[in-house]
């Protein structure tokens, strides 16, 4: 292993002290000598593999040494001081930085993940090499994931998709990103992964012959023009093929450009000359040319992309870049590391990490872990548009960005003073979606009134949203406190509670700690401005309340009040028996409890209320369980009668993959069943899922079970279950 490491250093690195690397190898070998990997291999194999990856990136001595030692502090008896004494403060800091990323307090999964990402962002801001080591560590762990339990495989693969692959993408490290995605894809969607692998293997020979023909034609023509080049066919990665199939709703046989042709040349001038030659040989497809050389991606990626029609009328993609651009495309920020050439380019690297400072800026404003993770993923993986200032400066913004995003990207005060915008000389509304190549001019007021609350919905970038929220927090705090308190009280009432009763001090303290807030006024203000929704806060308060409250002291009082309240306009008693027999009598005033909506076929009990007859509950209703336990004298035996034509309302929830026609197919199921639709509400939720809440008119529980069974057979449905109000 050590010999191979030294050979790789000679091949890929400059100015690396091999004696120190060798010392680190023996130090790590001694530290881990009693440890084994899940595969049964000696533990030292893992840090050495991490070092291989770092060497392939061409990194410096300290980074390679820290890669060899990255698990020493965490997993062995050696300390920070030991590494500092044997090597250097720099190496010890790198190892400690990587170690800290693995130490997370035991909280909810969202909080764990958010804490981990925040630590990574801060570590990156301090020394980007910490994340380069962590990415190498994760890559080797993913390569050996087959030795882990299935549950652990799924968890690690999802975390890789959510955090590490996006980070590699943002750092411009496409080689690492693609491999991480393919490995994670293999464990999360095994069937789809092996289907694509099998289908690609079936036509590999035919495809290679086709690409070889194209490469031969391009080489001959470039040589005639005096352009030195290196041309290769690059097969598309499995996950990118799968994503394309899903995004464009195509089968793998309908995707022709499974392979891209990459042309590497010496100069930028040669890049454009090669493009002209390629377009002379093959007809370019309209709208499929992208110039990332003139306008590089924020992750430093530079290349010319063009999709052309090749032999046999099949389209394929051509990528053209210089050899230097190719190194950057493969290893991103690592290719620019200042120690590689022994030249200080720290300022240059700092410019390339402006996106990191922007994330650090808005993440301080975000207290909710789940919201933070969603915004983080959007920031890392969103598509981009490139627009110009009137002076010709290129500004990159998220896909579908508006003039508001542009204004705040220029300067906070420009955003706060914005009253309008011109795009390519024409006035546009502030919710206009900017397109690549447009020239944007912001119109500002000399007496600014500040942003509008509607801008939060118009803005697409987290940076702009953070600055808008910050303005409202400072400028309208008192107003937002009143508004937030009112929203919380209304939402609590909507969920059947009283805010003053359930929002006890100890419960609020827990919620404030969860959202990193100092006072109840901070909470009200955050809800008032829309930084966190009232439904999210009330649900969390309610959950804590239900877990910590004693039923004997609190819930019975609430249940009693709800059940015994006088009849109001919204609670008209049934004039006729709805098919319930109470202790053998059918002519008794009854009503169905809204908390559980019983229907014929459900096991039920009756509770004698004051002035409203008998309230009917399902036996599995929480209120009913309490009644049976505590108020036997008020509970009566009830059973279902046989009324003609009686209808009952049942409520169910469908959780499924978000796709077209899901709602239409659900409605078709209802129309073909013995039930009738009473109400429906469908909405997309996170991670590509959708939820449909349906209220049905039914005659008995058997009809309900039948329609639920049919729902479960629909494509992409994850689960179907009965709910309560």
XYZ file of C-alpha atoms in Angstrom:
725
model
C 0.000 0.000 0.000
C 2.801 2.406 0.895
C 4.655 1.696 -2.379
C 1.506 2.361 -4.388
C 0.943 5.612 -2.459
C 4.480 6.797 -3.260
C 4.060 5.932 -6.952
C 0.804 7.938 -7.080
C 2.505 10.918 -5.408
C 5.269 10.895 -8.059
C 2.635 10.771 -10.788
C 0.137 13.388 -9.502
C 1.727 15.754 -6.989
C 4.338 18.502 -6.782
C 6.365 19.491 -3.708
C 5.061 16.660 -1.475
C 7.434 15.550 1.302
C 7.324 11.753 0.934
C 9.290 11.179 4.163
C 6.544 12.854 6.234
C 3.876 10.881 4.336
C 5.750 7.647 5.084
C 5.988 8.609 8.766
C 2.228 9.278 8.834
C 1.564 5.875 7.249
C 3.491 3.997 9.970
C 1.941 6.175 12.703
C -1.600 5.362 11.446
C -0.722 1.680 10.994
C 0.434 1.480 14.630
C -2.577 3.446 15.922
C -5.135 1.224 14.128
C -3.252 -2.119 14.399
C -5.911 -3.825 16.576
C -8.861 -2.592 14.501
C -10.664 -4.212 11.573
C -13.045 -2.896 8.920
C -16.526 -4.388 8.442
C -15.042 -6.229 5.443
C -12.532 -7.956 7.731
C -9.565 -6.021 6.278
C -7.029 -4.287 8.556
C -8.331 -0.802 9.388
C -5.254 0.889 7.906
C -6.607 0.030 4.433
C -9.274 2.754 4.835
C -7.027 5.788 5.616
C -4.614 4.654 2.884
C -7.467 4.526 0.344
C -8.495 8.033 1.486
C -4.902 9.166 0.921
C -4.961 7.624 -2.600
C -7.987 9.782 -3.463
C -6.347 12.938 -2.081
C -3.161 12.193 -4.028
C -5.184 11.728 -7.236
C -6.449 15.281 -6.650
C -2.831 16.458 -6.487
C -3.102 17.885 -2.974
C -0.349 19.050 -0.612
C 1.683 17.210 2.034
C -0.393 18.302 5.042
C -3.672 17.223 3.424
C -2.334 13.784 2.454
C -0.861 13.277 5.942
C -4.157 14.392 7.564
C -5.987 11.922 5.293
C -3.827 9.084 6.630
C -4.460 10.230 10.226
C -8.105 11.379 9.903
C -9.553 8.673 12.209
C -6.709 8.608 14.749
C -8.125 11.122 17.273
C -11.636 9.679 17.091
C -10.867 5.938 17.083
C -7.529 5.451 18.882
C -5.744 6.458 22.111
C -3.754 9.197 20.350
C -4.755 12.836 20.880
C -4.559 16.212 19.113
C -1.399 16.958 21.121
C 0.233 13.717 19.940
C -0.346 14.609 16.275
C 0.798 18.194 16.822
C 4.002 16.950 18.476
C 4.777 14.295 15.836
C 3.751 16.337 12.775
C 2.509 19.956 12.968
C -0.245 22.268 14.222
C -1.560 22.455 10.645
C -1.968 18.659 10.367
C -3.448 18.411 13.882
C -6.024 21.117 13.031
C -7.039 19.319 9.835
C -7.465 15.979 11.652
C -9.422 17.635 14.466
C -11.609 19.439 11.891
C -12.538 16.141 10.230
C -13.104 14.495 13.643
C -15.513 17.227 14.779
C -17.708 16.654 11.733
C -18.502 13.151 13.012
C -19.419 14.195 16.549
C -23.089 15.145 16.648
C -25.328 15.397 19.698
C -28.254 12.978 19.717
C -31.228 15.003 18.445
C -33.877 14.511 15.769
C -32.602 13.333 12.374
C -33.260 16.766 10.857
C -31.349 18.509 13.649
C -28.501 16.001 13.419
C -28.156 16.579 9.702
C -28.488 20.367 9.987
C -25.879 20.488 12.771
C -23.511 18.379 10.702
C -23.919 20.601 7.638
C -23.454 23.787 9.674
C -20.219 22.358 11.097
C -19.069 21.488 7.591
C -19.796 24.985 6.303
C -17.839 26.564 9.147
C -14.979 24.101 8.675
C -14.913 24.923 4.949
C -14.767 28.639 5.671
C -11.828 28.020 8.015
C -9.899 25.537 5.806
C -11.416 24.018 2.676
C -9.077 21.009 2.943
C -11.163 19.625 5.844
C -14.025 19.004 3.424
C -11.735 17.571 0.757
C -10.591 14.945 3.294
C -14.199 14.320 4.381
C -15.292 13.821 0.758
C -12.443 11.350 0.183
C -13.438 9.555 3.404
C -17.083 9.347 2.296
C -16.139 8.164 -1.205
C -14.147 5.192 0.091
C -16.869 4.349 2.625
C -19.410 4.323 -0.228
C -17.128 2.052 -2.280
C -17.166 -0.470 0.601
C -20.805 0.019 1.634
C -21.755 -3.555 0.663
C -20.249 -4.807 3.937
C -22.652 -2.706 6.037
C -26.164 -3.765 7.204
C -28.955 -2.904 4.739
C -30.455 -0.213 6.992
C -27.062 1.482 7.310
C -26.568 1.255 3.536
C -29.825 3.159 2.928
C -29.004 5.817 5.546
C -25.472 6.444 4.243
C -26.641 6.467 0.613
C -29.386 9.019 1.326
C -26.991 11.232 3.291
C -24.565 11.053 0.368
C -27.304 12.156 -2.050
C -28.488 14.944 0.256
C -25.173 16.410 1.424
C -21.910 15.046 0.042
C -22.722 14.828 -3.687
C -24.143 18.414 -3.688
C -21.050 19.648 -1.857
C -18.762 17.963 -4.377
C -20.855 19.588 -7.137
C -20.504 23.052 -5.587
C -16.759 22.562 -5.180
C -16.541 21.675 -8.881
C -15.355 18.131 -8.167
C -17.347 16.352 -10.860
C -15.314 13.131 -10.748
C -16.096 12.721 -7.029
C -19.697 13.905 -7.434
C -20.572 11.435 -10.198
C -19.103 8.456 -8.391
C -20.857 9.388 -5.128
C -24.190 9.697 -6.966
C -23.819 6.391 -8.814
C -22.850 4.547 -5.617
C -25.738 6.097 -3.643
C -28.150 5.364 -6.524
C -27.102 1.700 -6.403
C -28.260 1.324 -2.776
C -31.344 3.558 -2.826
C -32.882 2.411 -6.144
C -31.343 -1.018 -6.686
C -33.863 -2.225 -9.277
C -33.545 0.890 -11.435
C -29.738 0.908 -11.052
C -29.219 -2.673 -12.222
C -31.837 -2.271 -14.977
C -29.841 0.652 -16.457
C -26.524 -1.211 -16.022
C -27.982 -4.214 -17.861
C -29.527 -2.159 -20.677
C -26.309 -0.194 -21.277
C -24.221 -3.378 -21.319
C -26.535 -4.909 -23.948
C -25.592 -2.329 -26.622
C -22.119 -1.394 -25.398
C -20.274 -2.825 -28.418
C -22.633 -1.150 -30.903
C -22.382 2.185 -29.060
C -18.564 2.043 -28.812
C -18.323 1.379 -32.562
C -20.554 4.412 -33.227
C -18.466 6.701 -30.973
C -15.177 5.400 -32.407
C -16.393 6.420 -35.871
C -17.170 9.939 -34.624
C -13.804 10.250 -32.825
C -11.952 9.173 -35.970
C -13.754 11.814 -38.068
C -13.072 14.573 -35.534
C -9.386 13.631 -35.126
C -8.774 13.698 -38.896
C -10.418 17.103 -39.314
C -8.720 18.689 -36.273
C -5.335 17.350 -37.405
C -5.829 18.874 -40.858
C -6.471 22.220 -39.175
C -3.299 21.947 -37.113
C -5.065 21.574 -33.747
C -3.431 19.213 -31.250
C -6.175 17.371 -29.389
C -7.037 14.434 -27.188
C -10.499 12.984 -27.943
C -12.345 10.362 -25.961
C -15.850 8.978 -25.565
C -17.226 9.546 -22.084
C -20.130 7.265 -21.103
C -22.883 9.055 -19.191
C -23.150 8.088 -15.535
C -25.936 5.760 -14.451
C -27.626 8.285 -12.161
C -27.575 11.030 -14.814
C -29.253 8.614 -17.254
C -31.896 7.721 -14.656
C -32.506 11.404 -13.860
C -32.924 12.149 -17.565
C -35.391 9.278 -17.959
C -37.486 10.561 -15.041
C -37.251 14.256 -15.984
C -38.166 13.728 -19.652
C -40.456 10.737 -19.027
C -38.526 8.573 -21.516
C -37.381 4.987 -21.649
C -33.667 4.258 -21.902
C -34.141 3.276 -25.578
C -35.451 6.801 -26.287
C -32.299 8.464 -24.904
C -29.698 8.561 -27.664
C -26.905 10.638 -26.126
C -25.811 8.022 -23.591
C -22.228 8.881 -24.490
C -20.575 12.278 -24.823
C -17.475 13.006 -26.889
C -14.911 15.107 -25.053
C -12.275 17.113 -26.982
C -9.283 18.406 -24.994
C -7.067 21.093 -26.606
C -4.260 23.426 -25.538
C -5.792 26.900 -25.715
C -9.107 28.732 -25.497
C -8.656 29.765 -29.143
C -8.415 26.067 -30.083
C -11.650 25.380 -28.187
C -13.680 27.689 -30.418
C -11.849 26.515 -33.545
C -12.654 22.891 -32.650
C -16.302 23.858 -32.116
C -16.447 25.392 -35.595
C -14.965 22.229 -37.133
C -17.426 20.000 -35.210
C -20.365 22.123 -36.429
C -19.050 21.848 -39.968
C -19.037 18.051 -39.810
C -22.249 17.595 -37.815
C -25.406 19.685 -37.788
C -25.916 21.377 -34.395
C -29.312 21.099 -32.681
C -30.932 24.525 -32.105
C -30.905 25.746 -28.505
C -28.479 23.035 -27.355
C -25.246 25.077 -27.265
C -23.790 26.358 -23.978
C -20.655 28.452 -23.543
C -19.297 27.887 -20.042
C -15.888 29.265 -21.056
C -17.115 32.826 -21.537
C -19.445 32.443 -18.543
C -18.000 29.834 -16.143
C -20.231 28.136 -13.586
C -19.802 29.320 -9.975
C -18.059 26.009 -9.221
C -15.299 27.017 -11.701
C -16.455 24.628 -14.446
C -15.476 25.777 -17.969
C -16.323 23.993 -21.216
C -18.193 24.345 -24.504
C -21.235 22.056 -24.816
C -23.060 21.356 -28.052
C -25.515 18.641 -29.056
C -25.202 17.677 -32.734
C -26.778 15.189 -35.133
C -24.300 12.404 -35.793
C -24.194 9.488 -38.241
C -27.497 7.574 -38.615
C -29.337 10.705 -37.437
C -28.584 10.056 -33.760
C -27.855 13.086 -31.547
C -24.782 13.122 -29.303
C -23.103 15.685 -27.075
C -19.683 17.241 -27.667
C -17.731 18.846 -24.817
C -14.691 20.980 -25.691
C -12.224 22.375 -23.137
C -8.514 22.921 -22.505
C -6.407 20.413 -20.558
C -6.246 22.884 -17.656
C -10.033 23.331 -17.688
C -10.369 19.550 -17.641
C -8.321 19.296 -14.427
C -10.595 21.897 -12.841
C -13.719 20.101 -14.098
C -12.533 16.830 -12.538
C -11.248 18.131 -9.189
C -12.640 21.667 -8.890
C -11.278 23.651 -5.963
C -8.627 20.967 -5.328
C -7.069 21.739 -8.720
C -6.547 25.340 -7.574
C -5.119 24.593 -4.133
C -2.384 27.106 -3.291
C 0.144 24.569 -2.010
C 0.079 22.536 -5.209
C 2.366 24.825 -7.193
C 3.939 26.482 -4.154
C 2.254 29.791 -5.063
C -0.118 31.717 -2.797
C -3.441 31.962 -4.604
C -5.565 32.196 -1.448
C -7.368 35.307 -2.696
C -8.254 33.518 -5.927
C -9.674 30.556 -3.985
C -11.582 32.924 -1.700
C -13.304 34.442 -4.742
C -14.333 30.980 -5.879
C -16.010 30.350 -2.513
C -18.312 33.393 -2.453
C -21.296 31.020 -2.520
C -20.069 29.589 0.802
C -20.143 33.013 2.453
C -23.671 33.555 1.127
C -24.852 30.256 2.633
C -23.169 31.084 5.946
C -24.942 34.436 5.879
C -28.489 33.152 5.429
C -28.064 29.991 7.549
C -27.675 32.173 10.653
C -31.188 33.457 9.981
C -32.692 29.964 9.712
C -33.553 28.282 12.997
C -35.715 25.401 11.756
C -33.546 22.362 10.915
C -35.884 20.942 8.274
C -36.221 24.302 6.510
C -32.444 24.796 6.674
C -31.771 21.443 4.981
C -34.318 22.138 2.218
C -32.844 25.585 1.511
C -29.300 24.176 1.676
C -30.073 21.524 -0.962
C -31.766 24.111 -3.197
C -28.700 26.368 -2.946
C -26.307 23.569 -3.857
C -28.186 21.814 -6.639
C -30.370 24.445 -8.310
C -29.905 25.238 -11.996
C -28.625 28.695 -12.793
C -29.076 31.652 -15.133
C -26.367 34.166 -16.066
C -27.386 37.800 -16.563
C -25.474 41.058 -17.049
C -25.385 44.377 -15.226
C -25.541 47.494 -17.485
C -21.716 47.642 -17.072
C -21.307 44.129 -18.491
C -20.570 42.280 -15.233
C -21.851 38.687 -15.208
C -24.172 37.810 -12.307
C -25.187 34.200 -11.655
C -28.589 33.562 -10.066
C -30.825 30.529 -9.384
C -33.111 29.255 -12.136
C -36.311 31.391 -12.429
C -34.667 34.204 -10.414
C -36.408 37.582 -10.502
C -35.170 41.206 -10.549
C -35.516 41.088 -6.742
C -32.847 38.381 -6.535
C -30.647 40.413 -8.883
C -31.040 43.589 -6.797
C -30.081 41.878 -3.523
C -27.157 40.112 -5.219
C -25.754 43.556 -6.174
C -26.179 45.052 -2.667
C -28.600 44.850 0.271
C -29.500 48.552 0.028
C -30.168 48.234 -3.716
C -32.617 45.436 -2.900
C -34.331 47.373 -0.094
C -34.653 50.460 -2.359
C -35.861 48.584 -5.465
C -39.095 49.869 -7.031
C -38.851 48.359 -10.511
C -36.588 46.849 -13.152
C -35.688 46.991 -16.820
C -34.587 43.914 -18.732
C -32.788 44.578 -22.017
C -34.213 48.109 -21.968
C -37.866 47.150 -21.322
C -39.808 47.540 -18.077
C -40.720 44.201 -16.467
C -42.682 43.273 -13.326
C -40.668 42.293 -10.251
C -41.842 38.678 -10.517
C -40.427 38.361 -14.066
C -38.226 35.255 -14.500
C -34.799 36.309 -15.762
C -33.175 34.407 -18.631
C -29.520 33.814 -19.430
C -27.948 36.634 -21.467
C -30.372 39.407 -20.441
C -29.140 42.826 -19.271
C -30.823 43.823 -16.000
C -31.120 47.340 -14.614
C -32.645 47.981 -11.160
C -34.718 51.127 -10.564
C -34.370 52.482 -7.015
C -36.229 55.068 -4.944
C -34.477 58.037 -3.340
C -36.866 57.608 -0.378
C -37.072 53.812 -0.003
C -39.937 52.254 1.930
C -38.268 48.867 2.104
C -39.326 45.528 0.618
C -42.868 44.193 0.372
C -43.791 41.000 2.219
C -44.896 39.579 -1.171
C -41.268 39.624 -2.270
C -40.614 36.549 -0.148
C -42.744 34.568 -2.603
C -41.203 36.238 -5.654
C -37.548 35.799 -4.659
C -35.893 32.484 -5.559
C -32.481 32.857 -3.898
C -31.976 32.132 -0.199
C -29.713 35.180 -0.036
C -32.512 37.558 -1.120
C -35.104 35.916 1.135
C -32.766 36.139 4.110
C -32.167 39.859 3.557
C -35.892 40.570 3.113
C -36.714 38.738 6.360
C -33.905 40.563 8.125
C -35.377 43.928 7.073
C -38.837 43.009 8.365
C -37.418 41.703 11.636
C -35.751 45.030 12.313
C -38.290 47.434 10.792
C -41.597 45.891 11.844
C -40.794 43.793 14.873
C -43.685 45.027 17.056
C -46.177 44.611 14.234
C -44.878 41.107 13.502
C -45.101 40.132 17.173
C -48.827 41.015 17.250
C -49.440 39.340 13.901
C -47.534 36.194 14.908
C -49.375 35.824 18.198
C -52.705 36.184 16.403
C -51.704 33.548 13.796
C -50.643 31.100 16.519
C -53.887 31.558 18.462
C -55.985 31.080 15.332
C -54.036 27.981 14.271
C -54.294 26.487 17.777
C -58.059 27.049 17.788
C -58.263 25.491 14.323
C -56.586 22.362 15.706
C -59.076 22.174 18.584
C -57.001 23.682 21.412
C -56.561 26.912 23.317
C -53.106 28.487 22.902
C -52.984 29.803 26.472
C -53.754 26.336 27.873
C -51.267 24.228 25.891
C -48.413 26.758 25.493
C -47.047 26.264 29.004
C -43.730 27.915 29.918
C -41.782 24.635 29.970
C -43.228 23.684 26.551
C -42.417 27.096 25.049
C -38.873 26.908 26.470
C -38.380 23.610 24.619
C -39.717 25.088 21.364
C -37.592 28.258 21.694
C -34.478 26.131 22.248
C -35.380 23.969 19.245
C -35.543 27.074 16.989
C -32.552 28.898 18.545
C -34.732 31.756 19.832
C -34.273 33.749 23.037
C -37.816 34.855 23.867
C -41.488 34.299 23.090
C -41.468 37.650 21.251
C -38.797 36.236 18.911
C -41.125 33.325 18.209
C -44.137 35.590 17.553
C -42.030 37.841 15.284
C -40.718 34.853 13.284
C -44.242 33.554 12.722
C -45.451 37.061 11.859
C -42.809 37.509 9.176
C -43.306 33.999 7.786
C -39.833 32.703 8.720
C -41.608 29.727 10.313
C -45.259 28.760 9.849
C -47.857 28.858 12.606
C -48.947 25.286 11.796
C -45.370 24.014 12.326
C -45.075 25.723 15.720
C -48.541 24.679 16.913
C -47.972 21.066 15.843
C -44.703 20.979 17.809
C -46.313 22.583 20.890
C -49.226 20.161 20.640
C -46.903 17.132 20.324
C -44.936 18.144 23.426
C -48.168 18.912 25.271
C -49.640 15.495 24.464
C -46.442 13.714 25.538
C -45.920 15.596 28.793
C -49.506 16.245 29.991
C -51.213 13.852 32.392
C -54.560 12.712 31.044
C -56.135 12.633 34.507
C -55.324 16.299 35.159
C -55.726 17.992 31.767
C -57.167 15.958 28.955
C -60.282 14.842 30.802
C -61.254 18.446 31.431
C -60.777 19.267 27.762
C -62.631 16.163 26.594
C -65.494 16.892 29.021
C -65.804 20.485 27.745
C -65.759 19.381 24.107
C -68.306 16.634 24.614
C -70.652 18.481 26.949
C -70.786 21.885 25.231
C -74.372 23.104 24.480
C -75.770 22.633 21.012
C -74.721 25.425 18.651
C -75.666 26.227 15.075
C -72.893 24.014 13.832
C -74.026 21.050 15.943
C -77.566 20.264 14.915
C -78.789 17.000 16.431
C -79.949 14.266 14.134
C -83.766 14.282 14.032
C -83.853 10.724 12.844
C -81.858 7.797 14.126
C -78.680 7.484 12.040
C -78.734 3.700 12.396
C -77.515 3.389 16.000
C -79.111 1.164 18.643
C -78.411 2.260 22.236
C -78.862 -0.574 24.754
C -81.474 -2.149 22.494
C -83.293 1.142 21.803
C -83.216 2.673 18.320
C -85.176 5.868 19.003
C -82.441 7.709 20.901
C -80.875 11.059 20.017
C -77.313 10.371 18.855
C -74.498 12.216 17.093
C -71.224 11.038 15.563
C -68.024 12.352 17.176
C -65.993 14.549 14.839
C -62.729 13.376 16.407
C -62.921 9.914 14.796
C -65.854 9.840 12.265
C -67.173 6.282 12.900
C -68.863 4.430 10.015
C -70.898 1.202 9.933
C -68.641 -1.761 10.609
C -66.382 0.105 13.069
C -66.294 -1.041 16.701
C -68.037 1.774 18.603
C -69.000 2.993 22.062
C -71.486 5.658 23.206
C -70.954 8.468 25.668
C -73.895 10.237 27.345
C -73.465 14.019 26.937
C -75.336 16.868 28.557
C -78.072 18.111 26.234
C -76.874 16.375 23.036
C -77.862 12.786 23.528
C -75.293 10.043 22.977
C -71.969 10.807 21.284
C -70.714 7.861 19.160
C -66.944 7.159 19.035
C -64.766 4.515 17.422
C -63.274 2.259 20.112
C -59.767 2.987 18.824
C -60.321 6.741 19.274
C -58.028 8.205 21.960
C -60.950 10.056 23.548
C -62.932 6.804 23.657
C -60.021 4.963 25.300
C -59.981 7.575 28.028
C -63.760 7.456 28.474
C -63.704 3.691 28.911
C -60.938 3.996 31.466
C -62.326 6.856 33.559
C -66.101 7.344 33.093
C -67.803 3.963 33.001
C -71.115 5.388 34.274
C -71.344 7.746 31.279
C -70.466 5.073 28.690
C -73.251 2.974 27.147
C -73.285 -0.034 24.847
C -74.206 0.844 21.290
C -74.435 -1.072 18.005
C -75.161 -0.433 14.369
C -78.743 -0.732 13.126
C -79.833 -1.137 9.510
C -81.156 2.218 8.228
C -81.976 2.494 4.529
C -79.907 4.878 2.449
C -77.874 6.236 5.382
C -74.560 7.844 4.418
C -71.482 8.519 6.568
C -68.361 10.611 6.081
C -64.993 8.810 6.209
C -61.647 10.508 5.869
C -58.525 8.895 4.342
C -55.043 10.012 3.363
C -52.980 8.858 0.341
C -49.203 9.316 0.352
C -47.583 8.753 -3.054
C -44.844 9.775 -5.451
C -45.740 13.117 -7.036
C -46.575 12.443 -10.682
C -48.985 13.569 -13.362
C -52.469 12.001 -13.443
C -52.236 10.777 -9.815
C -55.255 12.847 -8.754
C -57.196 11.978 -11.918
C -56.612 8.253 -11.379
C -57.671 8.591 -7.727
C -60.920 10.238 -8.796
C -61.501 7.434 -11.303
C -61.140 4.877 -8.487
C -63.846 6.695 -6.515
C -66.212 6.924 -9.495
C -65.852 3.158 -10.064
C -66.536 2.293 -6.399
C -69.579 2.219 -4.132
C -68.499 5.492 -2.513
C -69.068 9.154 -3.372
C -66.629 12.054 -3.116
C -67.403 14.583 -0.386
C -64.167 16.650 -0.421
C -60.601 16.384 -1.693
C -57.369 18.261 -1.091
C -54.132 17.365 -2.923
C -50.750 18.975 -2.427
C -47.079 18.232 -3.179
C -44.762 17.792 -0.181
C -40.967 17.493 0.093
C -38.719 14.900 -1.587
C -40.926 14.469 -4.668
C -43.940 13.162 -2.732
C -47.600 14.194 -2.744
C -50.437 13.852 -0.235
C -54.133 13.577 -1.060
C -56.712 14.028 1.717
C -60.103 12.634 0.710
C -63.489 12.665 2.443
C -65.902 10.032 1.155
C -69.601 9.349 1.605
C -69.980 5.662 2.388
C -72.611 3.216 3.616
C -70.362 0.850 5.580
C -66.751 0.104 6.446
C -66.502 -2.685 3.851
C -67.018 -0.172 1.029
C -64.299 1.982 2.587
C -61.844 -0.936 2.793
C -62.577 -1.823 -0.830
C -61.811 1.666 -2.168
C -58.666 1.926 -0.009
C -57.460 -1.386 -1.482
C -57.914 0.038 -4.996
C -55.994 3.201 -4.075
C -53.035 1.080 -2.908
C -52.809 -0.505 -6.379
C -52.223 2.858 -8.099
C -48.708 3.460 -9.433
C -46.392 5.197 -6.972
C -48.727 4.974 -3.968
C -46.726 4.478 -0.770
C -49.487 4.137 1.805
C -53.223 4.685 2.281
C -54.728 5.023 5.728
C -57.758 6.328 7.561
C -57.421 9.628 9.420
C -59.287 11.681 11.970
C -60.225 15.369 11.913
